[in-house]
Short mmCIF file of C-alpha atoms in Angstrom, two decimals:
data_model
loop_
_atom_site.label_atom_id
_atom_site.label_comp_id
_atom_site.label_asym_id
_atom_site.label_seq_id
_atom_site.Cartn_x
_atom_site.Cartn_y
_atom_site.Cartn_z
CA MET J 1 -46.24 -6.42 18.84
CA SER J 2 -45.59 -3.07 17.23
CA ASP J 3 -47.13 -4.26 13.99
CA LYS J 4 -50.29 -5.32 15.80
CA ILE J 5 -50.91 -2.03 17.56
CA GLY J 6 -49.84 0.21 14.70
CA ILE J 7 -46.66 2.10 14.00
CA SER J 8 -46.70 5.81 13.26
CA ARG J 9 -44.38 6.57 10.39
CA GLU J 10 -43.56 9.58 8.26
CA ASN J 11 -43.69 9.47 4.50
CA GLU J 12 -41.36 11.56 2.33
CA SER J 13 -43.61 14.63 2.69
CA GLY J 14 -43.54 14.41 6.49
CA GLU J 15 -47.14 13.11 6.90
CA ILE J 16 -47.93 10.61 9.65
CA LEU J 17 -48.96 7.20 8.34
CA ASN J 18 -50.44 4.53 10.65
CA SER J 19 -50.06 0.88 9.71
CA ALA J 20 -53.10 -0.21 11.74
CA SER J 21 -56.57 0.99 12.69
CA PRO J 22 -57.12 4.76 12.91
CA ASN J 23 -58.52 4.17 16.40
CA VAL J 24 -55.06 3.27 17.66
CA HIS J 25 -53.36 6.05 19.59
CA ARG J 26 -51.22 8.13 17.22
CA TYR J 27 -48.12 7.49 19.30
CA GLY J 28 -47.69 3.98 18.03
CA THR J 29 -44.31 2.40 18.61
CA PRO J 30 -42.02 4.22 16.17
CA PRO J 31 -38.81 2.80 14.78
CA ALA J 32 -35.66 4.07 16.44
CA GLU J 33 -34.75 6.48 13.67
CA TYR J 34 -38.02 8.41 14.00
CA CYS J 35 -37.71 8.88 17.72
CA LEU J 36 -35.28 11.70 17.16
CA THR J 37 -37.75 14.07 15.56
CA ARG J 38 -41.00 13.21 17.39
CA PRO J 39 -40.37 12.71 21.13
CA LEU J 40 -43.39 12.14 23.34
CA SER J 41 -44.71 15.08 25.29
CA SER J 42 -45.41 14.74 29.00
CA GLU J 43 -49.12 15.33 28.29
CA SER J 44 -49.24 12.47 25.80
CA THR J 45 -47.44 10.18 28.21
CA SER J 46 -49.96 11.01 30.93
CA GLN J 47 -52.81 10.16 28.58
CA VAL J 48 -51.21 6.83 27.81
CA ALA J 49 -50.76 6.17 31.53
CA GLU J 50 -54.45 6.81 32.21
CA MET J 51 -55.48 4.47 29.43
CA SER J 52 -53.15 1.70 30.59
CA ALA J 53 -54.36 2.00 34.20
CA ASP J 54 -57.84 1.01 33.04
CA ALA J 55 -56.59 -1.84 30.91
CA SER J 56 -53.73 -3.45 32.79
CA ASN J 57 -54.49 -6.83 31.28
CA ASP J 58 -54.90 -5.39 27.81
CA PRO J 59 -52.10 -5.53 25.21
CA PHE J 60 -52.09 -1.78 25.51
CA SER J 61 -50.29 -2.10 28.86
CA SER J 62 -47.36 -3.64 27.03
CA PHE J 63 -47.58 -0.83 24.54
CA TYR J 64 -47.35 1.67 27.38
CA GLN J 65 -44.17 0.03 28.59
CA GLU J 66 -42.75 0.42 25.10
CA VAL J 67 -43.74 4.08 25.12
CA LYS J 68 -41.93 4.63 28.42
CA ALA J 69 -38.84 2.87 27.07
CA ILE J 70 -38.92 5.03 23.95
CA GLU J 71 -39.32 8.18 26.00
CA LYS J 72 -36.35 7.21 28.14
CA ARG J 73 -34.26 6.45 25.06
CA ASP J 74 -35.29 9.68 23.37
CA SER J 75 -34.20 11.69 26.39
CA VAL J 76 -30.57 11.22 25.35
CA LEU J 77 -31.15 12.26 21.77
CA THR J 78 -31.28 16.02 22.24
CA PRO J 79 -28.91 18.20 20.20
CA LYS J 80 -26.76 19.00 23.24
CA GLN J 81 -26.47 15.37 24.28
CA GLN J 82 -25.59 14.27 20.76
CA ILE J 83 -22.93 16.98 20.60
CA ASP J 84 -21.64 15.85 23.99
CA ARG J 85 -21.59 12.22 22.82
CA LEU J 86 -19.56 13.00 19.72
CA ASN J 87 -17.15 15.20 21.69
CA ARG J 88 -16.76 12.98 24.76
CA PRO J 89 -13.29 12.08 26.09
CA GLY J 90 -11.76 9.55 23.73
CA SER J 91 -14.01 10.64 20.86
CA THR J 92 -10.95 10.78 18.61
CA TYR J 93 -10.95 6.98 18.74
CA PHE J 94 -14.65 6.29 19.42
CA ASN J 95 -15.59 8.30 16.34
CA LEU J 96 -13.50 5.98 14.19
CA ASN J 97 -16.34 3.47 14.48
CA PRO J 98 -18.94 4.68 11.95
CA TYR J 99 -21.61 2.41 13.41
CA ASP J 100 -21.16 3.98 16.83
CA VAL J 101 -21.14 7.51 15.42
CA LEU J 102 -24.40 6.97 13.54
CA GLN J 103 -25.86 4.72 16.25
CA VAL J 104 -26.76 1.99 13.78
CA ASP J 105 -26.27 -1.75 13.77
CA PRO J 106 -23.77 -3.17 11.24
CA ASP J 107 -26.67 -4.98 9.58
CA THR J 108 -28.68 -1.78 9.09
CA PRO J 109 -29.65 -1.26 5.41
CA LEU J 110 -27.92 1.63 3.70
CA ALA J 111 -31.21 3.46 3.18
CA ASP J 112 -31.80 3.49 6.93
CA VAL J 113 -28.20 4.56 7.53
CA LYS J 114 -28.75 7.56 5.27
CA LYS J 115 -31.98 8.39 7.06
CA LYS J 116 -30.28 8.22 10.46
CA TYR J 117 -27.46 10.40 9.20
CA ARG J 118 -29.89 13.07 8.04
CA GLN J 119 -31.69 13.07 11.38
CA LEU J 120 -28.54 13.27 13.48
CA SER J 121 -26.89 15.86 11.26
CA LEU J 122 -29.94 18.09 11.61
CA LEU J 123 -29.71 17.81 15.38
CA VAL J 124 -26.05 18.84 15.63
CA HIS J 125 -25.86 21.24 12.68
CA PRO J 126 -23.71 24.26 13.67
CA ASP J 127 -26.33 26.70 12.37
CA LYS J 128 -28.83 25.26 14.84
CA ASN J 129 -26.34 25.21 17.72
CA GLN J 130 -24.67 28.58 17.38
CA SER J 131 -24.02 28.84 21.12
CA ASP J 132 -21.81 25.75 20.82
CA SER J 133 -20.86 25.99 17.16
CA GLU J 134 -17.28 24.71 17.49
CA ARG J 135 -18.25 21.43 19.14
CA ALA J 136 -21.31 21.19 16.92
CA GLN J 137 -19.07 21.45 13.86
CA LYS J 138 -16.86 18.66 15.17
CA ALA J 139 -19.91 16.47 15.78
CA PHE J 140 -21.29 17.32 12.33
CA ASP J 141 -17.96 16.43 10.71
CA ALA J 142 -17.85 13.11 12.57
CA LEU J 143 -21.31 12.22 11.28
CA ALA J 144 -20.41 13.23 7.73
CA LYS J 145 -17.24 11.13 7.81
CA ALA J 146 -19.09 8.09 9.19
CA HIS J 147 -21.81 8.42 6.54
CA LYS J 148 -19.24 8.75 3.77
CA THR J 149 -17.45 5.65 5.05
CA LEU J 150 -20.56 3.49 5.06
CA ASP J 151 -21.83 4.95 1.79
CA ASP J 152 -18.73 3.71 -0.04
CA PRO J 153 -19.03 -0.03 -0.80
CA GLU J 154 -15.33 -0.78 -0.36
CA SER J 155 -14.86 1.08 2.92
CA ALA J 156 -18.18 -0.32 4.19
CA ARG J 157 -16.93 -3.84 3.41
CA LYS J 158 -13.76 -3.19 5.41
CA CYS J 159 -15.81 -1.88 8.32
CA ARG J 160 -17.93 -5.01 8.24
CA GLU J 161 -14.76 -7.11 8.31
CA VAL J 162 -13.70 -5.24 11.45
CA VAL J 163 -17.02 -6.08 13.12
CA ASP J 164 -16.75 -9.74 12.07
CA GLU J 165 -13.22 -9.87 13.49
CA ALA J 166 -14.44 -8.33 16.75
CA LYS J 167 -17.18 -10.97 17.02
CA ALA J 168 -14.67 -13.75 16.35
CA ARG J 169 -12.34 -12.43 19.05
CA VAL J 170 -15.15 -12.21 21.59
CA GLU J 171 -16.21 -15.78 20.79
CA GLN J 172 -12.61 -16.92 21.25
CA MET J 173 -12.40 -15.01 24.53
CA ILE J 174 -15.54 -16.76 25.77
CA ILE J 175 -14.11 -20.16 24.84
CA GLU J 176 -10.88 -19.40 26.71
CA LYS J 177 -12.81 -18.19 29.76
CA ARG J 178 -14.81 -21.43 29.85
CA GLN J 179 -11.65 -23.51 29.49
CA ARG J 180 -9.95 -21.71 32.38
CA ALA J 181 -13.06 -22.08 34.54
CA ARG J 182 -13.33 -25.79 33.70
CA LYS J 183 -9.68 -26.39 34.62
CA ALA J 184 -10.22 -24.56 37.90
CA GLY J 185 -13.28 -26.68 38.64
CA GLN J 186 -15.54 -23.64 38.52
CA SER J 187 -18.79 -22.91 36.74
CA THR J 188 -18.38 -22.48 33.02
CA GLU J 189 -20.92 -19.69 32.93
CA VAL J 190 -19.43 -16.38 31.84
CA GLU J 191 -20.82 -12.87 31.95
CA GLU J 192 -20.96 -12.80 28.15
CA ASP J 193 -23.74 -15.39 28.36
CA ASP J 194 -25.90 -12.33 28.93
CA PRO J 195 -26.72 -11.12 25.39
CA GLU J 196 -26.44 -7.47 26.42
CA LYS J 197 -22.99 -7.96 27.96
CA LYS J 198 -21.86 -9.94 24.94
CA ARG J 199 -23.08 -7.15 22.68
CA HIS J 200 -21.14 -4.65 24.78
CA ALA J 201 -18.01 -6.81 24.60
CA ILE J 202 -18.30 -6.88 20.81
CA TYR J 203 -18.79 -3.11 20.79
CA VAL J 204 -15.65 -2.57 22.91
CA GLN J 205 -13.62 -4.95 20.76
CA THR J 206 -14.89 -3.25 17.59
CA CYS J 207 -13.86 0.19 18.83
CA LYS J 208 -10.46 -1.20 19.83
CA LEU J 209 -9.91 -2.70 16.38
CA PHE J 210 -10.85 0.54 14.66
CA ALA J 211 -8.40 2.37 16.96
CA ASP J 212 -5.65 -0.18 16.22
CA LEU J 213 -6.22 0.19 12.48
CA GLU J 214 -6.04 3.96 12.77
CA ARG J 215 -2.81 3.72 14.76
CA LEU J 216 -1.29 1.45 12.11
CA ARG J 217 -2.50 3.80 9.38
CA VAL J 218 -0.89 6.79 11.10
CA GLU J 219 2.35 4.87 11.66
CA GLU J 220 2.45 3.78 8.02
CA GLU J 221 1.68 7.30 6.87
CA LEU J 222 4.47 8.66 9.08
CA LYS J 223 6.85 6.01 7.78
CA GLN J 224 6.04 6.89 4.18
CA SER J 225 6.35 10.59 4.97
CA ASN J 226 9.81 10.05 6.47
CA GLU J 227 10.81 7.95 3.48
CA ARG J 228 9.65 10.66 1.08
CA LYS J 229 11.56 13.23 3.13
CA ARG J 230 14.73 11.10 3.06
CA LYS J 231 14.51 10.63 -0.70
CA ALA J 232 13.89 14.34 -1.19
CA GLU J 233 16.99 15.17 0.88
CA GLU J 234 19.05 12.68 -1.14
CA GLN J 235 17.79 14.20 -4.37
CA ASP J 236 18.62 17.71 -3.13
CA GLU J 237 22.12 16.58 -2.17
CA GLU J 238 22.65 14.95 -5.55
CA ARG J 239 21.36 18.06 -7.29
CA ARG J 240 23.77 20.27 -5.37
CA ARG J 241 26.65 17.91 -6.18
CA LEU J 242 25.83 18.00 -9.88
CA GLU J 243 25.55 21.79 -9.83
CA LEU J 244 28.97 22.10 -8.20
CA GLU J 245 30.42 19.68 -10.73
CA ARG J 246 28.94 21.61 -13.65
CA GLU J 247 30.23 24.89 -12.19
CA TRP J 248 33.72 23.44 -11.77
CA LYS J 249 33.76 22.16 -15.36
CA LYS J 250 32.53 25.50 -16.63
CA ASN J 251 35.24 27.39 -14.76
CA TYR J 252 37.82 24.88 -15.89
CA GLU J 253 36.89 25.35 -19.56
CA GLU J 254 36.79 29.13 -19.25
CA SER J 255 40.27 29.22 -17.70
CA ARG J 256 41.83 26.80 -20.21
CA ASN J 257 42.94 29.51 -22.67
CA GLU J 258 44.49 31.48 -19.85
CA ARG J 259 46.38 28.43 -18.66
CA VAL J 260 47.60 27.64 -22.20
CA ALA J 261 48.73 31.25 -22.75
CA SER J 262 50.50 31.28 -19.39
CA TRP J 263 52.26 28.05 -20.23
CA ARG J 264 53.40 29.36 -23.60
CA ASP J 265 54.72 32.54 -22.01
CA PHE J 266 56.58 30.47 -19.48
CA LYS J 267 58.11 28.27 -22.20
CA ALA J 268 59.13 31.32 -24.25
CA LYS J 269 60.84 32.97 -21.29
CA LYS J 270 62.63 29.77 -20.47
CA SER J 271 63.81 29.44 -24.06
CA ARG J 272 65.22 32.99 -24.13
CA SER J 273 66.94 32.44 -20.84
CA SER J 274 68.62 29.30 -22.17
CA LYS J 275 69.91 31.08 -25.26
CA GLY J 276 71.47 33.85 -23.18
CA LEU J 277 73.45 31.40 -21.13
CA SER J 278 74.82 29.52 -24.15
CA GLY J 279 76.41 32.76 -25.64
CA PHE J 280 78.62 33.36 -22.58
CA LYS J 281 82.17 31.86 -22.86
CA PRO J 282 84.21 31.68 -19.69
CA PRO J 283 88.03 32.41 -19.94
CA LYS J 284 90.32 29.51 -20.70
CA THR J 285 92.14 27.96 -17.85
CA LYS J 286 95.81 28.89 -17.79
CA MET J 287 98.22 26.50 -16.16
CA GLU J 288 100.26 28.00 -13.37
CA GLN J 289 103.99 27.75 -13.95
CA ARG J 290 106.40 27.59 -10.99
CA PRO J 291 110.12 28.43 -11.17
CA THR J 292 112.35 25.46 -11.08
#
């Protein structure tokens, strides 16, 4: 329907380009990424309402409903609300999901991902949110990290694998729910039959998988850090042992001459002492004679 009534787009120079007749209202249904920078004013919305009131059976009435939906969606895309979103409780783990951070679908082309990144980063840039610069910086960093992740082919492939795994787990969960319901004689309808609830289940499972991967990464990093620390301590201990051994050998060699000289002096003294004893002759034993 959007193609029929005309879509207002911006070219690279920022000019508005309409894909349909120039008579179409300039607030044609814009793609999601452009809603950030050109929200509808209340005056424009009122004008649309007046036009739709006179043409309730016209396709324009459907267009008006789209406009209202866009306006409602855009209301949560203010700088403050984006900063709040990227700093919400649990953001440490939520922000591990680059698709959630950039608010893009996993199938979004890279060119559109880049465009969305530029728009969001302009909204939360610390220079434009100086009254909340610390949280703005955190939000800006989260966007930059998510963009870098999806801009790298290898890391983007891994992220896509996470999403595929999340979808597979949700499908398996649905199958198991139906089996349990069938065994219990209950209806096999599940809440995930609703496309929106299924999408939310996939989103939750995706965030959980990203969090699990981060936990495993941190554990592995800690394990490797402890292993490096243990090896470093062993190397330090071995180095100290070798230093002590070298010091002992050095002292032993330096004291060898002293030990040899001391031994020679001892032998010489012992030799002189032996000669002195051999020159002494005790008196001869004289037999005692008794009178008969």
